[in-house]
Amino acid sequence: MKMWAGRFRQPLNPEFERWQRSFPFDRRLIEEELAASRAHARALASAGVLSQAEMDSIFSGLDEIRQQATNPESLRDEEAEDVHHFVEKRLAALIGEAGHKLHSGRSRNEQIAADLRLYVRRSIDNLQRGLGELLEALIARAEKSGVAAMPSYTHLQPAEPVLVAHWLLAYAEMFFRDSGRLADCRKRLNRCPLGSGAVAGTTLPLDRAAMAADLGFDQPTANSLDATSDRDFAIEFVQALSLLAVHLSRFAEEMILYSTREFGFVRLPEAYSTGSSAMPQKQNPDAMELIRGKAARVIGDATSLATAVKGLPLAYNKDLQETQEPVFSAAETMQAVVSIAAGFVSAVEFDYDRMHAAANSGFMNAMAAAHYLVARGVPFRRAHEQIGKAVQWCLEKRCELEDMPLDELRRFAPEADQDFYSHLTLDAVLSCHNVEGGTAPACVRQALAEAGERLAALRGEMHAHA
Ligand code: ARG
């Protein structure tokens, strides 16, 4: 039975009928639909619309559907328009007329708004768990790397040495912010649209606060037009995911680059690589390439969502059905990406010797050399010029600054002394970045401890939502 055939004289064009169905994808929302239906049934009973017996029978019918739904075969229904229609049909088939009573005082417009919120909330909780694992893996790797050093780059040109831990913690910072954005989105979306009706609010005396509490929402939504038609929670969620995807894509790009023979800082784990069907020698960084590639999809999903909503008059429009798939796609894609990334981070190996050699050459101590002169009263601009000339001399002689004889150096920088050389060692250069957020080993140790504490706090919050 159709949900709305009463005022129609002609049957639907079969091609249109098939094409407009959302059940092929919104069947994912079955758990949410059943939970929201239970909350609605309870409110109907409290309002005296359902007898106790009717409510009990609705509950047992919904439970039965839930049981059946564990078998994907049971979700085959070529007629159901959407997940709401599916549950309605099934319920009527299972318990008869009382099943149709469940739809009193509600509309699919509020149902999809509630289901999608519940889906996003559940996805956020899953993603937070995944991010917790990724952060844990990153922090563990950073701890394990001790005081190993590597080059840092700007413009992808060697810049200054940093601790490997400092580099890894840079990504941890990004993922902490991503987690914060998701937590923030969760707070805002956690309002219950049930009771909004089709557009203007339900006409039955339903206890909206009770329905909200039933579903773990903080409170009911404040405006029925807004609640049934806005999808900003979905847009916000997918935009937060697109930023997470961007961060993971940058990480993947560095792994790809650093695993090349030319850099050789990273040894790809075989478990996350594949070979070439043509070139026997190859070990390709597929996991990282796919993570970089998946970012395109998620950014696309975020764009689709904002574009779908931008021109819609209030309130519900069927266009909103198109907001479901980008949400599913982004949520499912990123849950997998985060999990693969966490596994990769635990398995990847670093070639600390090559990193050390690279950090210890290529004039990455030139800025420290200039600051040595600054400490002797030379204005930085002049010190910069003097060390620049010294670098030029070394380039011609094919040596490093620390190999330059003092008398040669003094031709450019008369203020330099024998202790110049002790300021140029890798340890000295690292240690002089001794400021909160800098790469000096003491600062990085502090940052690591703080990252551990923040991860524990995040886990505590996750626990509160479990
Ligand atoms: N499947 C629909 C959607 O996802 C449910 C809401 C339909 N509402 C309506 N008035 N046709 O948007």
Short mmCIF file of C-alpha atoms and ligand atoms in Angstrom, two decimals:
data_model
loop_
_atom_site.label_atom_id
_atom_site.label_comp_id
_atom_site.label_asym_id
_atom_site.label_seq_id
_atom_site.Cartn_x
_atom_site.Cartn_y
_atom_site.Cartn_z
CA MET A 1 0.00 0.00 0.00
CA LYS A 2 1.24 3.47 -0.89
CA MET A 3 1.49 6.07 1.85
CA TRP A 4 -0.29 8.75 -0.15
CA ALA A 5 -2.39 7.17 -2.96
CA GLY A 6 -5.72 8.65 -1.80
CA ARG A 7 -5.81 11.81 -3.90
CA PHE A 8 -4.30 10.22 -7.03
CA ARG A 9 -6.26 8.87 -10.00
CA GLN A 10 -3.38 7.66 -12.13
CA PRO A 11 -0.64 5.22 -11.25
CA LEU A 12 2.96 6.44 -11.20
CA ASN A 13 5.08 6.13 -14.26
CA PRO A 14 7.02 2.95 -13.41
CA GLU A 15 10.39 4.40 -14.39
CA PHE A 16 9.78 7.47 -12.22
CA GLU A 17 8.52 5.30 -9.41
CA ARG A 18 11.71 3.26 -9.33
CA TRP A 19 13.91 6.27 -9.79
CA GLN A 20 12.53 8.34 -6.93
CA ARG A 21 12.92 5.64 -4.30
CA SER A 22 15.47 6.21 -1.55
CA PHE A 23 15.15 2.79 0.06
CA PRO A 24 18.13 1.37 -1.86
CA PHE A 25 20.35 3.71 0.20
CA ASP A 26 18.34 4.87 3.22
CA ARG A 27 17.91 1.26 4.39
CA ARG A 28 21.13 2.09 6.27
CA LEU A 29 18.92 4.11 8.60
CA ILE A 30 16.81 1.17 9.72
CA GLU A 31 18.16 1.15 13.30
CA GLU A 32 17.58 4.89 13.62
CA GLU A 33 14.10 4.63 12.10
CA LEU A 34 13.12 1.90 14.55
CA ALA A 35 14.48 3.81 17.54
CA ALA A 36 12.65 7.00 16.51
CA SER A 37 9.48 4.99 15.94
CA ARG A 38 9.67 3.54 19.44
CA ALA A 39 10.03 7.01 20.91
CA HIS A 40 7.06 8.23 18.89
CA ALA A 41 4.93 5.23 19.91
CA ARG A 42 5.66 5.90 23.56
CA ALA A 43 4.64 9.54 23.15
CA LEU A 44 1.44 8.50 21.34
CA ALA A 45 0.56 6.16 24.21
CA SER A 46 1.22 8.88 26.80
CA ALA A 47 -1.03 11.21 24.80
CA GLY A 48 -3.78 8.58 24.85
CA VAL A 49 -3.70 8.03 21.07
CA LEU A 50 -2.53 4.42 21.50
CA SER A 51 -3.79 1.99 24.11
CA GLN A 52 -1.24 0.16 26.21
CA ALA A 53 -2.01 -3.00 24.22
CA GLU A 54 -1.48 -1.21 20.91
CA MET A 55 1.81 0.23 22.09
CA ASP A 56 3.00 -3.19 23.26
CA SER A 57 2.08 -4.74 19.97
CA ILE A 58 3.87 -1.93 18.06
CA PHE A 59 6.94 -2.47 20.21
CA SER A 60 7.00 -6.19 19.57
CA GLY A 61 6.51 -5.58 15.84
CA LEU A 62 9.41 -3.10 15.78
CA ASP A 63 11.56 -5.59 17.68
CA GLU A 64 10.68 -8.28 15.19
CA ILE A 65 11.70 -6.01 12.29
CA ARG A 66 14.95 -5.28 14.09
CA GLN A 67 15.63 -8.98 14.47
CA GLN A 68 14.86 -9.61 10.81
CA ALA A 69 17.05 -6.72 9.72
CA THR A 70 20.18 -8.49 10.91
CA ASN A 71 19.68 -10.58 7.78
CA PRO A 72 20.20 -8.25 4.77
CA GLU A 73 17.87 -10.44 2.73
CA SER A 74 14.97 -9.24 4.86
CA LEU A 75 15.62 -5.71 3.61
CA ARG A 76 14.76 -6.66 0.06
CA ASP A 77 11.63 -4.82 -0.86
CA GLU A 78 11.10 -3.57 -4.40
CA GLU A 79 8.08 -1.54 -3.43
CA ALA A 80 9.13 0.35 -0.32
CA GLU A 81 9.65 3.99 -1.23
CA ASP A 82 12.01 4.66 1.64
CA VAL A 83 12.99 3.30 5.03
CA HIS A 84 9.95 4.95 6.64
CA HIS A 85 7.58 3.27 4.21
CA PHE A 86 9.41 -0.03 4.67
CA VAL A 87 8.93 -0.04 8.44
CA GLU A 88 5.32 1.04 8.11
CA LYS A 89 4.58 -1.75 5.64
CA ARG A 90 6.38 -4.39 7.64
CA LEU A 91 4.74 -3.34 10.85
CA ALA A 92 1.26 -3.53 9.33
CA ALA A 93 2.10 -6.94 7.88
CA LEU A 94 3.25 -8.14 11.30
CA ILE A 95 0.68 -6.64 13.65
CA GLY A 96 -2.20 -5.42 11.47
CA GLU A 97 -4.16 -2.16 11.88
CA ALA A 98 -2.29 -0.94 14.99
CA GLY A 99 0.75 -0.67 12.76
CA HIS A 100 -0.91 2.08 10.73
CA LYS A 101 -1.73 3.98 13.92
CA LEU A 102 1.96 4.56 14.54
CA HIS A 103 1.99 7.17 11.83
CA SER A 104 -0.48 9.43 13.70
CA GLY A 105 0.86 12.92 14.35
CA ARG A 106 4.13 12.54 12.50
CA SER A 107 5.55 13.03 9.04
CA ARG A 108 8.41 11.54 7.11
CA ASN A 109 9.86 15.04 7.03
CA GLU A 110 10.56 14.96 10.75
CA GLN A 111 11.45 11.28 10.61
CA ILE A 112 14.24 11.68 8.08
CA ALA A 113 15.48 14.75 9.95
CA ALA A 114 15.67 12.67 13.14
CA ASP A 115 17.11 9.54 11.52
CA LEU A 116 19.85 11.44 9.72
CA ARG A 117 20.82 13.26 12.92
CA LEU A 118 21.05 9.94 14.74
CA TYR A 119 23.13 8.49 11.92
CA VAL A 120 25.54 11.43 11.95
CA ARG A 121 25.78 11.25 15.74
CA ARG A 122 26.59 7.54 15.62
CA SER A 123 29.14 8.13 12.85
CA ILE A 124 30.80 10.89 14.86
CA ASP A 125 31.14 8.52 17.82
CA ASN A 126 32.68 5.84 15.59
CA LEU A 127 35.03 8.35 13.99
CA GLN A 128 36.12 9.65 17.38
CA ARG A 129 37.05 6.13 18.37
CA GLY A 130 39.02 5.75 15.14
CA LEU A 131 40.73 9.11 15.63
CA GLY A 132 41.62 8.03 19.17
CA GLU A 133 43.40 5.01 17.73
CA LEU A 134 45.15 7.05 15.06
CA LEU A 135 46.32 9.57 17.65
CA GLU A 136 47.49 6.82 19.94
CA ALA A 137 49.53 5.26 17.12
CA LEU A 138 51.06 8.62 16.19
CA ILE A 139 51.94 9.48 19.77
CA ALA A 140 53.45 6.02 20.32
CA ARG A 141 55.59 6.41 17.19
CA ALA A 142 56.65 9.87 18.30
CA GLU A 143 57.65 8.51 21.72
CA LYS A 144 59.57 5.64 20.15
CA SER A 145 61.54 7.97 17.88
CA GLY A 146 63.22 9.54 20.93
CA VAL A 147 65.61 12.30 19.84
CA ALA A 148 66.00 11.11 16.26
CA ALA A 149 66.23 14.07 13.91
CA MET A 150 65.17 14.72 10.34
CA PRO A 151 65.12 17.68 7.99
CA SER A 152 62.15 19.99 7.90
CA TYR A 153 61.29 21.70 4.66
CA THR A 154 59.76 24.89 3.48
CA HIS A 155 59.00 25.12 -0.23
CA LEU A 156 60.15 21.48 -0.09
CA GLN A 157 63.70 22.82 0.21
CA PRO A 158 65.75 21.73 3.24
CA ALA A 159 65.10 24.26 6.01
CA GLU A 160 66.05 23.35 9.59
CA PRO A 161 66.45 20.06 11.45
CA VAL A 162 63.57 18.92 13.67
CA LEU A 163 62.90 15.92 15.84
CA VAL A 164 60.99 13.12 14.11
CA ALA A 165 58.65 13.29 17.10
CA HIS A 166 58.02 16.97 16.40
CA TRP A 167 57.07 16.15 12.83
CA LEU A 168 54.69 13.36 13.89
CA LEU A 169 53.11 15.55 16.53
CA ALA A 170 52.35 18.14 13.87
CA TYR A 171 49.88 15.63 12.44
CA ALA A 172 48.57 14.81 15.90
CA GLU A 173 47.69 18.52 16.28
CA MET A 174 45.66 18.42 13.05
CA PHE A 175 43.79 15.31 14.15
CA PHE A 176 43.08 16.77 17.58
CA ARG A 177 41.48 19.75 15.86
CA ASP A 178 39.52 17.44 13.56
CA SER A 179 38.26 15.60 16.60
CA GLY A 180 37.31 18.90 18.21
CA ARG A 181 35.35 19.93 15.13
CA LEU A 182 33.41 16.67 15.21
CA ALA A 183 32.68 17.06 18.92
CA ASP A 184 31.46 20.58 18.26
CA CYS A 185 29.22 19.43 15.43
CA ARG A 186 27.82 16.70 17.70
CA LYS A 187 26.86 19.24 20.35
CA ARG A 188 24.95 21.38 17.88
CA LEU A 189 23.15 18.55 16.12
CA ASN A 190 21.93 16.88 19.28
CA ARG A 191 18.38 18.31 19.18
CA CYS A 192 15.33 16.22 18.48
CA PRO A 193 13.10 17.11 15.51
CA LEU A 194 10.32 14.68 16.52
CA GLY A 195 7.07 16.55 17.04
CA SER A 196 7.82 18.97 14.20
CA GLY A 197 5.27 17.23 11.95
CA ALA A 198 5.43 17.90 8.23
CA VAL A 199 6.29 21.56 8.61
CA ALA A 200 4.29 23.43 11.25
CA GLY A 201 4.49 21.20 14.31
CA THR A 202 2.41 18.15 15.23
CA THR A 203 -1.24 18.56 16.12
CA LEU A 204 -1.22 15.87 18.81
CA PRO A 205 -0.22 16.62 22.41
CA LEU A 206 3.08 14.74 22.18
CA ASP A 207 5.66 15.16 24.91
CA ARG A 208 8.59 16.39 22.80
CA ALA A 209 11.00 16.52 25.72
CA ALA A 210 10.29 12.86 26.50
CA MET A 211 10.89 11.82 22.88
CA ALA A 212 14.14 13.78 22.87
CA ALA A 213 15.32 12.15 26.08
CA ASP A 214 14.30 8.73 24.77
CA LEU A 215 16.69 9.11 21.85
CA GLY A 216 19.55 10.64 23.82
CA PHE A 217 19.03 14.12 22.38
CA ASP A 218 19.74 17.08 24.70
CA GLN A 219 16.43 18.80 23.95
CA PRO A 220 13.79 19.21 21.22
CA THR A 221 14.51 21.48 18.24
CA ALA A 222 13.09 24.97 18.59
CA ASN A 223 11.46 25.55 15.21
CA SER A 224 9.55 23.05 13.08
CA LEU A 225 10.29 24.74 9.73
CA ASP A 226 13.98 24.74 10.48
CA ALA A 227 14.04 21.27 12.02
CA THR A 228 12.40 19.56 9.04
CA SER A 229 14.34 21.32 6.33
CA ASP A 230 17.78 22.29 7.46
CA ARG A 231 20.69 19.97 6.93
CA ASP A 232 23.42 22.16 8.33
CA PHE A 233 24.38 19.42 10.78
CA ALA A 234 25.08 17.17 7.80
CA ILE A 235 26.98 19.87 5.94
CA GLU A 236 29.02 20.69 9.02
CA PHE A 237 29.78 17.02 9.59
CA VAL A 238 30.94 16.40 6.04
CA GLN A 239 32.90 19.64 5.93
CA ALA A 240 34.68 18.57 9.12
CA LEU A 241 35.35 15.24 7.43
CA SER A 242 36.69 16.95 4.35
CA LEU A 243 39.23 18.78 6.52
CA LEU A 244 40.18 15.51 8.18
CA ALA A 245 40.57 14.04 4.69
CA VAL A 246 42.78 16.97 3.67
CA HIS A 247 45.02 16.38 6.68
CA LEU A 248 45.27 12.66 6.03
CA SER A 249 45.97 13.39 2.40
CA ARG A 250 48.93 15.60 3.32
CA PHE A 251 50.23 12.88 5.62
CA ALA A 252 49.83 10.34 2.82
CA GLU A 253 51.66 12.62 0.40
CA GLU A 254 54.62 12.87 2.79
CA MET A 255 54.70 9.10 3.26
CA ILE A 256 54.71 8.63 -0.51
CA LEU A 257 57.45 11.20 -1.00
CA TYR A 258 59.62 10.03 1.89
CA SER A 259 59.39 6.40 0.82
CA THR A 260 60.95 7.18 -2.56
CA ARG A 261 64.51 6.02 -3.17
CA GLU A 262 65.49 9.68 -3.41
CA PHE A 263 64.41 10.48 0.17
CA GLY A 264 64.51 7.01 1.72
CA PHE A 265 63.27 8.18 5.15
CA VAL A 266 60.32 5.79 5.24
CA ARG A 267 60.12 2.05 4.62
CA LEU A 268 56.64 1.10 3.52
CA PRO A 269 55.10 -1.82 5.36
CA GLU A 270 54.49 -4.66 2.91
CA ALA A 271 51.12 -5.27 4.52
CA TYR A 272 49.98 -1.86 3.21
CA SER A 273 51.68 -1.90 -0.22
CA THR A 274 51.11 -3.68 -3.49
CA GLY A 275 53.31 -4.71 -6.35
CA SER A 276 53.19 -3.99 -10.04
CA SER A 277 51.84 -6.54 -12.48
CA ALA A 278 54.49 -5.37 -14.95
CA MET A 279 57.59 -4.24 -13.04
CA PRO A 280 58.84 -6.97 -10.70
CA GLN A 281 60.90 -4.63 -8.50
CA LYS A 282 58.05 -2.36 -7.43
CA GLN A 283 56.53 -1.83 -4.03
CA ASN A 284 53.89 0.82 -4.38
CA PRO A 285 52.42 3.00 -1.62
CA ASP A 286 48.83 2.18 -2.57
CA ALA A 287 47.36 2.65 0.88
CA MET A 288 48.66 6.20 0.99
CA GLU A 289 47.70 6.93 -2.61
CA LEU A 290 44.15 5.79 -1.98
CA ILE A 291 43.92 7.89 1.18
CA ARG A 292 45.10 10.89 -0.84
CA GLY A 293 42.60 9.98 -3.54
CA LYS A 294 39.66 9.49 -1.17
CA ALA A 295 40.00 13.10 -0.05
CA ALA A 296 38.69 14.10 -3.47
CA ARG A 297 35.50 12.15 -2.90
CA VAL A 298 34.87 13.62 0.54
CA ILE A 299 35.55 17.18 -0.59
CA GLY A 300 33.09 16.44 -3.40
CA ASP A 301 30.52 15.19 -0.89
CA ALA A 302 30.85 18.40 1.13
CA THR A 303 30.37 20.44 -2.02
CA SER A 304 27.34 18.38 -3.12
CA LEU A 305 25.67 18.92 0.23
CA ALA A 306 26.10 22.66 0.44
CA THR A 307 25.01 23.00 -3.19
CA ALA A 308 21.90 20.86 -2.67
CA VAL A 309 20.66 23.06 0.15
CA LYS A 310 21.69 26.51 -0.98
CA GLY A 311 18.69 27.34 -3.15
CA LEU A 312 15.88 25.64 -1.24
CA PRO A 313 12.89 27.62 -0.03
CA LEU A 314 11.64 26.61 3.42
CA ALA A 315 10.72 24.03 4.42
CA TYR A 316 11.06 20.39 3.26
CA ASN A 317 11.79 19.82 -0.44
CA LYS A 318 12.44 16.46 -2.01
CA ASP A 319 15.89 17.69 -3.03
CA LEU A 320 16.80 16.96 0.58
CA GLN A 321 16.64 13.27 -0.20
CA GLU A 322 19.82 13.95 -2.18
CA THR A 323 21.62 14.97 1.00
CA GLN A 324 21.66 11.41 2.30
CA GLU A 325 24.15 9.72 0.00
CA PRO A 326 26.97 12.27 0.38
CA VAL A 327 26.63 11.88 4.16
CA PHE A 328 26.81 8.08 3.94
CA SER A 329 29.66 8.21 1.46
CA ALA A 330 31.76 10.64 3.50
CA ALA A 331 31.09 8.91 6.82
CA GLU A 332 31.83 5.42 5.52
CA THR A 333 34.84 6.54 3.50
CA MET A 334 36.45 8.34 6.41
CA GLN A 335 35.79 5.60 8.94
CA ALA A 336 37.74 3.22 6.70
CA VAL A 337 40.44 5.79 5.91
CA VAL A 338 41.08 6.57 9.57
CA SER A 339 41.32 2.90 10.44
CA ILE A 340 43.73 2.13 7.57
CA ALA A 341 45.82 5.18 8.50
CA ALA A 342 46.08 4.06 12.14
CA GLY A 343 47.22 0.58 11.07
CA PHE A 344 49.74 2.08 8.67
CA VAL A 345 51.20 4.43 11.28
CA SER A 346 51.80 1.51 13.63
CA ALA A 347 53.45 -0.56 10.90
CA VAL A 348 55.55 1.97 8.97
CA GLU A 349 59.31 2.04 9.64
CA PHE A 350 61.63 5.00 9.61
CA ASP A 351 65.23 4.96 8.44
CA TYR A 352 66.64 7.10 11.22
CA ASP A 353 70.17 6.92 9.78
CA ARG A 354 69.13 8.45 6.50
CA MET A 355 67.02 11.04 8.27
CA HIS A 356 69.94 11.90 10.51
CA ALA A 357 72.36 12.18 7.60
CA ALA A 358 69.96 14.46 5.75
CA ALA A 359 69.34 16.60 8.84
CA ASN A 360 73.06 16.90 9.42
CA SER A 361 73.91 18.36 6.02
CA GLY A 362 72.60 20.75 3.43
CA PHE A 363 73.23 23.92 5.47
CA MET A 364 70.31 23.29 7.75
CA ASN A 365 72.38 24.97 10.46
CA ALA A 366 72.71 28.24 8.53
CA MET A 367 69.99 30.02 10.48
CA ALA A 368 71.60 28.91 13.76
CA ALA A 369 74.90 30.25 12.43
CA ALA A 370 73.32 33.64 11.75
CA HIS A 371 71.86 33.67 15.26
CA TYR A 372 75.29 32.91 16.67
CA LEU A 373 76.41 36.21 15.15
CA VAL A 374 73.28 38.00 16.37
CA ALA A 375 74.19 36.90 19.92
CA ARG A 376 77.49 38.71 19.31
CA GLY A 377 75.72 41.93 18.54
CA VAL A 378 75.55 41.69 14.74
CA PRO A 379 72.20 42.95 13.38
CA PHE A 380 70.29 39.99 11.92
CA ARG A 381 70.15 41.40 8.39
CA ARG A 382 73.94 41.71 8.32
CA ALA A 383 74.45 38.30 9.93
CA HIS A 384 72.12 36.80 7.29
CA GLU A 385 74.23 38.39 4.56
CA GLN A 386 77.50 37.18 6.10
CA ILE A 387 76.36 33.58 6.52
CA GLY A 388 74.84 33.70 3.04
CA LYS A 389 78.27 34.55 1.67
CA ALA A 390 79.85 31.80 3.75
CA VAL A 391 77.32 29.33 2.32
CA GLN A 392 78.21 30.49 -1.17
CA TRP A 393 81.91 29.87 -0.39
CA CYS A 394 81.07 26.36 0.90
CA LEU A 395 78.98 25.58 -2.18
CA GLU A 396 81.97 26.38 -4.35
CA LYS A 397 84.27 24.29 -2.16
CA ARG A 398 81.63 21.54 -1.84
CA CYS A 399 81.68 21.48 1.94
CA GLU A 400 79.43 22.36 4.89
CA LEU A 401 79.61 25.47 7.08
CA GLU A 402 81.23 23.54 9.91
CA ASP A 403 84.07 22.52 7.55
CA MET A 404 84.99 26.11 6.81
CA PRO A 405 88.27 27.26 8.38
CA LEU A 406 87.83 30.10 10.86
CA ASP A 407 90.10 32.52 8.97
CA GLU A 408 88.01 32.02 5.81
CA LEU A 409 84.82 32.54 7.78
CA ARG A 410 86.16 35.69 9.40
CA ARG A 411 86.61 37.27 5.97
CA PHE A 412 82.80 37.40 5.84
CA ALA A 413 81.99 37.42 9.55
CA PRO A 414 84.74 39.06 11.59
CA GLU A 415 82.73 38.58 14.80
CA ALA A 416 82.97 34.77 14.54
CA ASP A 417 85.15 32.86 17.02
CA GLN A 418 86.31 29.33 17.60
CA ASP A 419 83.10 28.55 19.55
CA PHE A 420 81.18 29.12 16.30
CA TYR A 421 81.56 25.41 15.49
CA SER A 422 80.01 24.15 18.69
CA HIS A 423 76.84 26.10 17.78
CA LEU A 424 76.52 24.28 14.47
CA THR A 425 76.24 20.67 15.61
CA LEU A 426 72.90 18.99 15.07
CA ASP A 427 72.28 18.79 18.82
CA ALA A 428 73.09 22.45 19.30
CA VAL A 429 70.84 23.49 16.44
CA LEU A 430 67.94 21.40 17.73
CA SER A 431 68.35 22.62 21.30
CA CYS A 432 68.37 26.28 20.42
CA HIS A 433 64.70 26.06 19.30
CA ASN A 434 63.87 26.11 22.95
CA VAL A 435 60.44 27.70 22.97
CA GLU A 436 57.00 26.22 23.63
CA GLY A 437 55.93 24.64 20.34
CA GLY A 438 59.54 24.42 19.12
CA THR A 439 61.62 21.37 18.33
CA ALA A 440 64.15 21.41 21.20
CA PRO A 441 64.08 17.94 22.81
CA ALA A 442 62.86 19.34 26.14
CA CYS A 443 59.96 21.12 24.42
CA VAL A 444 59.04 18.05 22.42
CA ARG A 445 59.06 15.93 25.57
CA GLN A 446 56.62 18.40 27.11
CA ALA A 447 54.46 18.38 23.98
CA LEU A 448 54.38 14.59 24.01
CA ALA A 449 53.22 14.50 27.62
CA GLU A 450 50.50 17.02 26.84
CA ALA A 451 49.38 15.10 23.74
CA GLY A 452 49.02 12.00 25.92
CA GLU A 453 46.86 13.92 28.37
CA ARG A 454 44.69 15.35 25.61
CA LEU A 455 44.19 11.88 24.17
CA ALA A 456 43.09 10.61 27.57
CA ALA A 457 40.59 13.49 27.84
CA LEU A 458 39.24 12.68 24.39
CA ARG A 459 38.81 9.06 25.40
CA GLY A 460 36.96 10.20 28.52
CA GLU A 461 34.51 12.21 26.41
CA MET A 462 34.03 9.24 24.08
CA HIS A 463 33.28 7.11 27.08
CA ALA A 464 30.57 9.50 28.20
CA HIS A 465 28.81 9.02 24.84
CA ALA A 466 29.16 5.24 24.69
N1 ARG B 1 12.80 9.71 1.59
C1 ARG B 1 12.49 11.05 1.92
C2 ARG B 1 13.77 11.86 2.14
O1 ARG B 1 14.80 11.31 2.28
C3 ARG B 1 11.68 11.10 3.19
C4 ARG B 1 10.88 12.33 3.34
C5 ARG B 1 9.79 12.37 2.29
N2 ARG B 1 8.89 13.44 2.55
C6 ARG B 1 8.00 13.84 1.66
N3 ARG B 1 7.25 14.83 1.99
N4 ARG B 1 7.93 13.30 0.47
O2 ARG B 1 13.77 13.06 2.10
#
